[in-house]
mmCIF file with all atom_site columns, C-alpha atoms in Angstrom:
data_model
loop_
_atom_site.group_PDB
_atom_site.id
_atom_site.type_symbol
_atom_site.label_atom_id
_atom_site.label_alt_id
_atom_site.label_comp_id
_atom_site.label_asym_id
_atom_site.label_entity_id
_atom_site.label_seq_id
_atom_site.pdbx_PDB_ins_code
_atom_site.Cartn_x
_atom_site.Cartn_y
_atom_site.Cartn_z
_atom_site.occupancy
_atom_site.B_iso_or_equiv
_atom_site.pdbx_formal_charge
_atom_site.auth_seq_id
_atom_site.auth_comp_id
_atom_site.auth_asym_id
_atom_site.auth_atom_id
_atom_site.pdbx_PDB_model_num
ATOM 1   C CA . UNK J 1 1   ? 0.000   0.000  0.000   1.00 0.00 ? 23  UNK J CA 1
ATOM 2   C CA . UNK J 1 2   ? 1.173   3.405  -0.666  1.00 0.00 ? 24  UNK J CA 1
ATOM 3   C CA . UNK J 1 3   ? 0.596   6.071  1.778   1.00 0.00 ? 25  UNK J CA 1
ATOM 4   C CA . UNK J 1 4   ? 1.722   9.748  1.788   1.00 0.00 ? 26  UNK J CA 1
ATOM 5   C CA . UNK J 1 5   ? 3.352   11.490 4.641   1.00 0.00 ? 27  UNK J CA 1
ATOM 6   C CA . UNK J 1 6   ? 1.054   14.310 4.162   1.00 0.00 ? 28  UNK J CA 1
ATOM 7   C CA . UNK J 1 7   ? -2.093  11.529 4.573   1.00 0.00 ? 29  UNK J CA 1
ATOM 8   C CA . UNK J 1 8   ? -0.395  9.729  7.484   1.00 0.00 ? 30  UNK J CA 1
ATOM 9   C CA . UNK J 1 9   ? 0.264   13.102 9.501   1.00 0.00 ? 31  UNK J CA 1
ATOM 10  C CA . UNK J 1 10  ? -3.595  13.959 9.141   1.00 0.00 ? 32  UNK J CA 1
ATOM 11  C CA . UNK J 1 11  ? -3.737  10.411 11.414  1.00 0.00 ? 33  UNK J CA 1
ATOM 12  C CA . UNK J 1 12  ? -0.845  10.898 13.695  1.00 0.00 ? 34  UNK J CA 1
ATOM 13  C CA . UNK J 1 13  ? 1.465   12.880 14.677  1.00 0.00 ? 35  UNK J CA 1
ATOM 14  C CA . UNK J 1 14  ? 5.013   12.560 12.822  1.00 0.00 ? 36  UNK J CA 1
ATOM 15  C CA . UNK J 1 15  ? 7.973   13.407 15.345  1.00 0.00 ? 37  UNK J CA 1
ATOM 16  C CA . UNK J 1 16  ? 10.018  14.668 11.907  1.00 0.00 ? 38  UNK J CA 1
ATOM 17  C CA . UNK J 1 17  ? 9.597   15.115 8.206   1.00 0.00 ? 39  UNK J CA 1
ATOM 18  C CA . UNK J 1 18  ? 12.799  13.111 7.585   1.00 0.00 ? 40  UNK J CA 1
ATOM 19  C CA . UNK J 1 19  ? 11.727  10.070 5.009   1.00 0.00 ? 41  UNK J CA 1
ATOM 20  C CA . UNK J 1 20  ? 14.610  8.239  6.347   1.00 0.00 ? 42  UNK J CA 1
ATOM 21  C CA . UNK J 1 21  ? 13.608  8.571  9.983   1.00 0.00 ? 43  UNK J CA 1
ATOM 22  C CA . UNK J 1 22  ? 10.131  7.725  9.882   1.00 0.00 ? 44  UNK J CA 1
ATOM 23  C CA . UNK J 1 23  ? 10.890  4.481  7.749   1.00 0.00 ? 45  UNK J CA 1
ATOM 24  C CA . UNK J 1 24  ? 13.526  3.615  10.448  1.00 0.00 ? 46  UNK J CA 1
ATOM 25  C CA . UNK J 1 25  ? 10.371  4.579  13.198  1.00 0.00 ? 47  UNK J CA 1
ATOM 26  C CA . UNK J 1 26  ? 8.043   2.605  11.365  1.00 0.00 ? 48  UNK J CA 1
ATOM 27  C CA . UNK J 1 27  ? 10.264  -0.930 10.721  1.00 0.00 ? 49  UNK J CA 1
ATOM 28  C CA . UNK J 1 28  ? 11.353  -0.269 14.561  1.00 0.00 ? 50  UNK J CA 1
ATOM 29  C CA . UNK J 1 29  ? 7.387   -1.019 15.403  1.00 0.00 ? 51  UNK J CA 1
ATOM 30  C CA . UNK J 1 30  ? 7.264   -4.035 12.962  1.00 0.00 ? 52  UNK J CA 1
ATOM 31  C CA . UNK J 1 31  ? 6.186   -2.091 10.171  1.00 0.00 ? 53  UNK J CA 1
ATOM 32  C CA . UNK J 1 32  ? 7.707   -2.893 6.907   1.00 0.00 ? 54  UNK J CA 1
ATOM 33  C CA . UNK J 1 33  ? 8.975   -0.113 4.417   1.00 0.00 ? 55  UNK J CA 1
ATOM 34  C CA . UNK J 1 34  ? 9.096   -1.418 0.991   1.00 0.00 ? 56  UNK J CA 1
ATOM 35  C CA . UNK J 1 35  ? 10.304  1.853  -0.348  1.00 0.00 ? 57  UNK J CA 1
ATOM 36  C CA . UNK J 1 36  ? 10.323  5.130  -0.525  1.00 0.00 ? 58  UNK J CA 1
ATOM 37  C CA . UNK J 1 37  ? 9.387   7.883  -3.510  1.00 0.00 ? 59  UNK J CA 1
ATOM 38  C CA . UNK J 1 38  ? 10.189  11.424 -3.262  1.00 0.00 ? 60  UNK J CA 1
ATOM 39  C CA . UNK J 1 39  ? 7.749   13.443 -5.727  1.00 0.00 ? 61  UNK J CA 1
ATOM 40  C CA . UNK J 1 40  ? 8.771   16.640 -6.822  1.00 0.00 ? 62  UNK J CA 1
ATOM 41  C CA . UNK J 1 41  ? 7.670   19.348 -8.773  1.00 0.00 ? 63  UNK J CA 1
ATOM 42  C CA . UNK J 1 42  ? 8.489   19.205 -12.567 1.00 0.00 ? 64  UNK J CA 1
ATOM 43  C CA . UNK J 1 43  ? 8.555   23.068 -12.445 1.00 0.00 ? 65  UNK J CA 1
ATOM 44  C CA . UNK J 1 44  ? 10.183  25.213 -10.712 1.00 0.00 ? 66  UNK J CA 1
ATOM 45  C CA . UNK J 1 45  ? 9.809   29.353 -10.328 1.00 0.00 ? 67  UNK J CA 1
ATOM 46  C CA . UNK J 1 46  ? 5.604   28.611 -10.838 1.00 0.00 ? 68  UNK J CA 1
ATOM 47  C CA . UNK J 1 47  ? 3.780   31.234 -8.442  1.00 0.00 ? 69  UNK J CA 1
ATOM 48  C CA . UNK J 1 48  ? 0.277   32.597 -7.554  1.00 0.00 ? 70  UNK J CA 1
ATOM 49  C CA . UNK J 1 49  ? -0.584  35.833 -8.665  1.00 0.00 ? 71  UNK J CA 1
ATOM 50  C CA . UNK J 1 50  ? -3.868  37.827 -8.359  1.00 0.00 ? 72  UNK J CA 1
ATOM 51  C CA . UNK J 1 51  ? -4.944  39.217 -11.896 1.00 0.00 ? 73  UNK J CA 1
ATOM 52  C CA . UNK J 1 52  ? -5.545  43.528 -11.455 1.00 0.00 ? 74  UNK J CA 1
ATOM 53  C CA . UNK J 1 53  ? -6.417  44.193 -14.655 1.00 0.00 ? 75  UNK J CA 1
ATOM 54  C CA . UNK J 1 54  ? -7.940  43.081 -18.450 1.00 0.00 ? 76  UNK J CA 1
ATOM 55  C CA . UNK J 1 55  ? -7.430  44.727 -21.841 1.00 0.00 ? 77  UNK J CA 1
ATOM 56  C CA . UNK J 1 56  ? -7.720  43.868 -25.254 1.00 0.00 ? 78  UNK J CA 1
ATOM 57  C CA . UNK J 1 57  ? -4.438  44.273 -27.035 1.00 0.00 ? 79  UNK J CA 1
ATOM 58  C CA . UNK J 1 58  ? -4.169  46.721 -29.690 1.00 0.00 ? 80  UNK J CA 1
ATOM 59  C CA . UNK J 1 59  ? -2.632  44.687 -31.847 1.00 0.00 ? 81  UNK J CA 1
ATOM 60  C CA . UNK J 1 60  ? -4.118  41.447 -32.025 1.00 0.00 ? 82  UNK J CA 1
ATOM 61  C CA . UNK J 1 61  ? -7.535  39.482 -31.576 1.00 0.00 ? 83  UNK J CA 1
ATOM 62  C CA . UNK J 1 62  ? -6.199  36.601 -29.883 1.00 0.00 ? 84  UNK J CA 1
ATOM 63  C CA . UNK J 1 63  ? -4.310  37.725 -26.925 1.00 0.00 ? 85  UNK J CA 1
ATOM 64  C CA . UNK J 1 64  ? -4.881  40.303 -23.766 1.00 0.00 ? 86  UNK J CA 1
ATOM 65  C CA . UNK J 1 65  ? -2.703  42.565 -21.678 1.00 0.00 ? 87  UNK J CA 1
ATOM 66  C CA . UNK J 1 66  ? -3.255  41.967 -18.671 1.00 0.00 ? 88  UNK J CA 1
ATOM 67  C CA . UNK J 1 67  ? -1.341  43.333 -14.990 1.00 0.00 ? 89  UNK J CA 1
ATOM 68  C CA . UNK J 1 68  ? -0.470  40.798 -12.369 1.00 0.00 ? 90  UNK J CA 1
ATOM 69  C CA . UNK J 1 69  ? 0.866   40.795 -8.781  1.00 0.00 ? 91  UNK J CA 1
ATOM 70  C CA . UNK J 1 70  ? 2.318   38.781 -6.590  1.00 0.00 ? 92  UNK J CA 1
ATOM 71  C CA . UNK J 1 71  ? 2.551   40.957 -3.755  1.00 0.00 ? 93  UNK J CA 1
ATOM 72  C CA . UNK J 1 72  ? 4.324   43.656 -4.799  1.00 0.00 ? 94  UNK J CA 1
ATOM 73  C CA . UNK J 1 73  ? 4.326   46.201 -8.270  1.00 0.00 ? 95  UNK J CA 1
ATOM 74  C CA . UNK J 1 74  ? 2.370   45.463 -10.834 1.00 0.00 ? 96  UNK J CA 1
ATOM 75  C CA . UNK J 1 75  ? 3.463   42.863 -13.614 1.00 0.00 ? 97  UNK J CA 1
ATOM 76  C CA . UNK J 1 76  ? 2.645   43.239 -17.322 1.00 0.00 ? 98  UNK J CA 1
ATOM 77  C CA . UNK J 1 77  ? 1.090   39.875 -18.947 1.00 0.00 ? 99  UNK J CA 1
ATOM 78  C CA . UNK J 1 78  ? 0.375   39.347 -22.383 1.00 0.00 ? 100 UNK J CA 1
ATOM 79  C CA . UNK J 1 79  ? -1.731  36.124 -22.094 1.00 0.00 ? 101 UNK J CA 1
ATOM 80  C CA . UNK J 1 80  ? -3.989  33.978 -24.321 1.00 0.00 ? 102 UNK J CA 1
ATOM 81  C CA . UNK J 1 81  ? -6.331  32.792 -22.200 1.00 0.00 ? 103 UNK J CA 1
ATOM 82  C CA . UNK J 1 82  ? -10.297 34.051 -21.869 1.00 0.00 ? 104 UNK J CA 1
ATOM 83  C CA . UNK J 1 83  ? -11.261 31.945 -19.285 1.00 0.00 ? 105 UNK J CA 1
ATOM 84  C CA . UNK J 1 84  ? -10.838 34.922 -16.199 1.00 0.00 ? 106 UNK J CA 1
ATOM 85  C CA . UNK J 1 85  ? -11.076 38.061 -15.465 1.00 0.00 ? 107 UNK J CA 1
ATOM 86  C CA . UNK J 1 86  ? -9.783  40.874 -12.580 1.00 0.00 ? 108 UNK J CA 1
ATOM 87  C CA . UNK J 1 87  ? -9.877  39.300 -9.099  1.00 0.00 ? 109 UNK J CA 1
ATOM 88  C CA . UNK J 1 88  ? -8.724  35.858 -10.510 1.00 0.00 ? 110 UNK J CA 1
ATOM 89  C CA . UNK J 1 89  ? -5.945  33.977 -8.658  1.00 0.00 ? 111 UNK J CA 1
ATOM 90  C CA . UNK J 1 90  ? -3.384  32.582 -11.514 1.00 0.00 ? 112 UNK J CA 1
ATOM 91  C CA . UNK J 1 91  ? -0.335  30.734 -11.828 1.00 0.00 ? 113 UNK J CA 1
ATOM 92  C CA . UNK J 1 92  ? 2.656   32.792 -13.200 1.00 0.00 ? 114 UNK J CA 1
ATOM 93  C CA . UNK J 1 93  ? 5.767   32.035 -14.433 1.00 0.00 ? 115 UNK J CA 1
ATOM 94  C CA . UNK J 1 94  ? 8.305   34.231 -13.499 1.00 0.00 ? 116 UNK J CA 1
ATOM 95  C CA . UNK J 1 95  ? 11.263  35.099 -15.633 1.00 0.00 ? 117 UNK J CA 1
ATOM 96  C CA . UNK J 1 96  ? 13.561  31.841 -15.611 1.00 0.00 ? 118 UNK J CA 1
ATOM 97  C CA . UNK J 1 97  ? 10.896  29.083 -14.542 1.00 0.00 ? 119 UNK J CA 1
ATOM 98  C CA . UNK J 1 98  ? 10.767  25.824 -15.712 1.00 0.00 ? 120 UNK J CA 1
ATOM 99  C CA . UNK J 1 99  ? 8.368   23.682 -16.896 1.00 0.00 ? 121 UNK J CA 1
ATOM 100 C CA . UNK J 1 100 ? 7.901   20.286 -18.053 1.00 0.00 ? 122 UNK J CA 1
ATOM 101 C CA . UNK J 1 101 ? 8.753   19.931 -21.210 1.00 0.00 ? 123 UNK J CA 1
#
């Protein structure tokens, strides 16, 4: 069976987030570890950003300018998408992310 550490801690209460440690906790009580997988992110630099404000571009039907934030000044977007408006919550990719593929 395959069972999170995020899952498990909603049951009991972990004394550390150390992979290593818990599977030596766990095989200590009779429980047997078959292995462990770390899961990571393919992407890196990916963050939420609330969406200020919508315009048309004046240069072309199928894309809007739109200004971001993520806290702090205002970010210029040009972005293809329809499906929000102001007030959304976005991802963003900052300058220098990375993403699958």
């Amino acid at each position: 069976m395959k069972v999170s550490l995020a899952w498990l801690s909603d049951y009991i209460t972990l004394p550390t987030s150390d992979p290593d440690e818990i599977r030596g906790a766990l095989a200590s009580l009779g429980h047997e570890v078959e292995g462990v997988e770390m899961l990571a992110p393919e992407w890196t630099g990916v963050v939420v950003a609330e969406v200020i404000d919508v315009e048309p571009h004046p240069n072309a039907d199928k894309v809007r300018l739109c200004s971001v934030t993520t806290g702090g000044e205002p970010i210029a977007v040009v972005c293809g998408a329809w499906n929000f408006e102001a007030g959304a919550l976005v991802s963003y990719a900052v300058p220098g992310a990375v993403l699958p593929g």
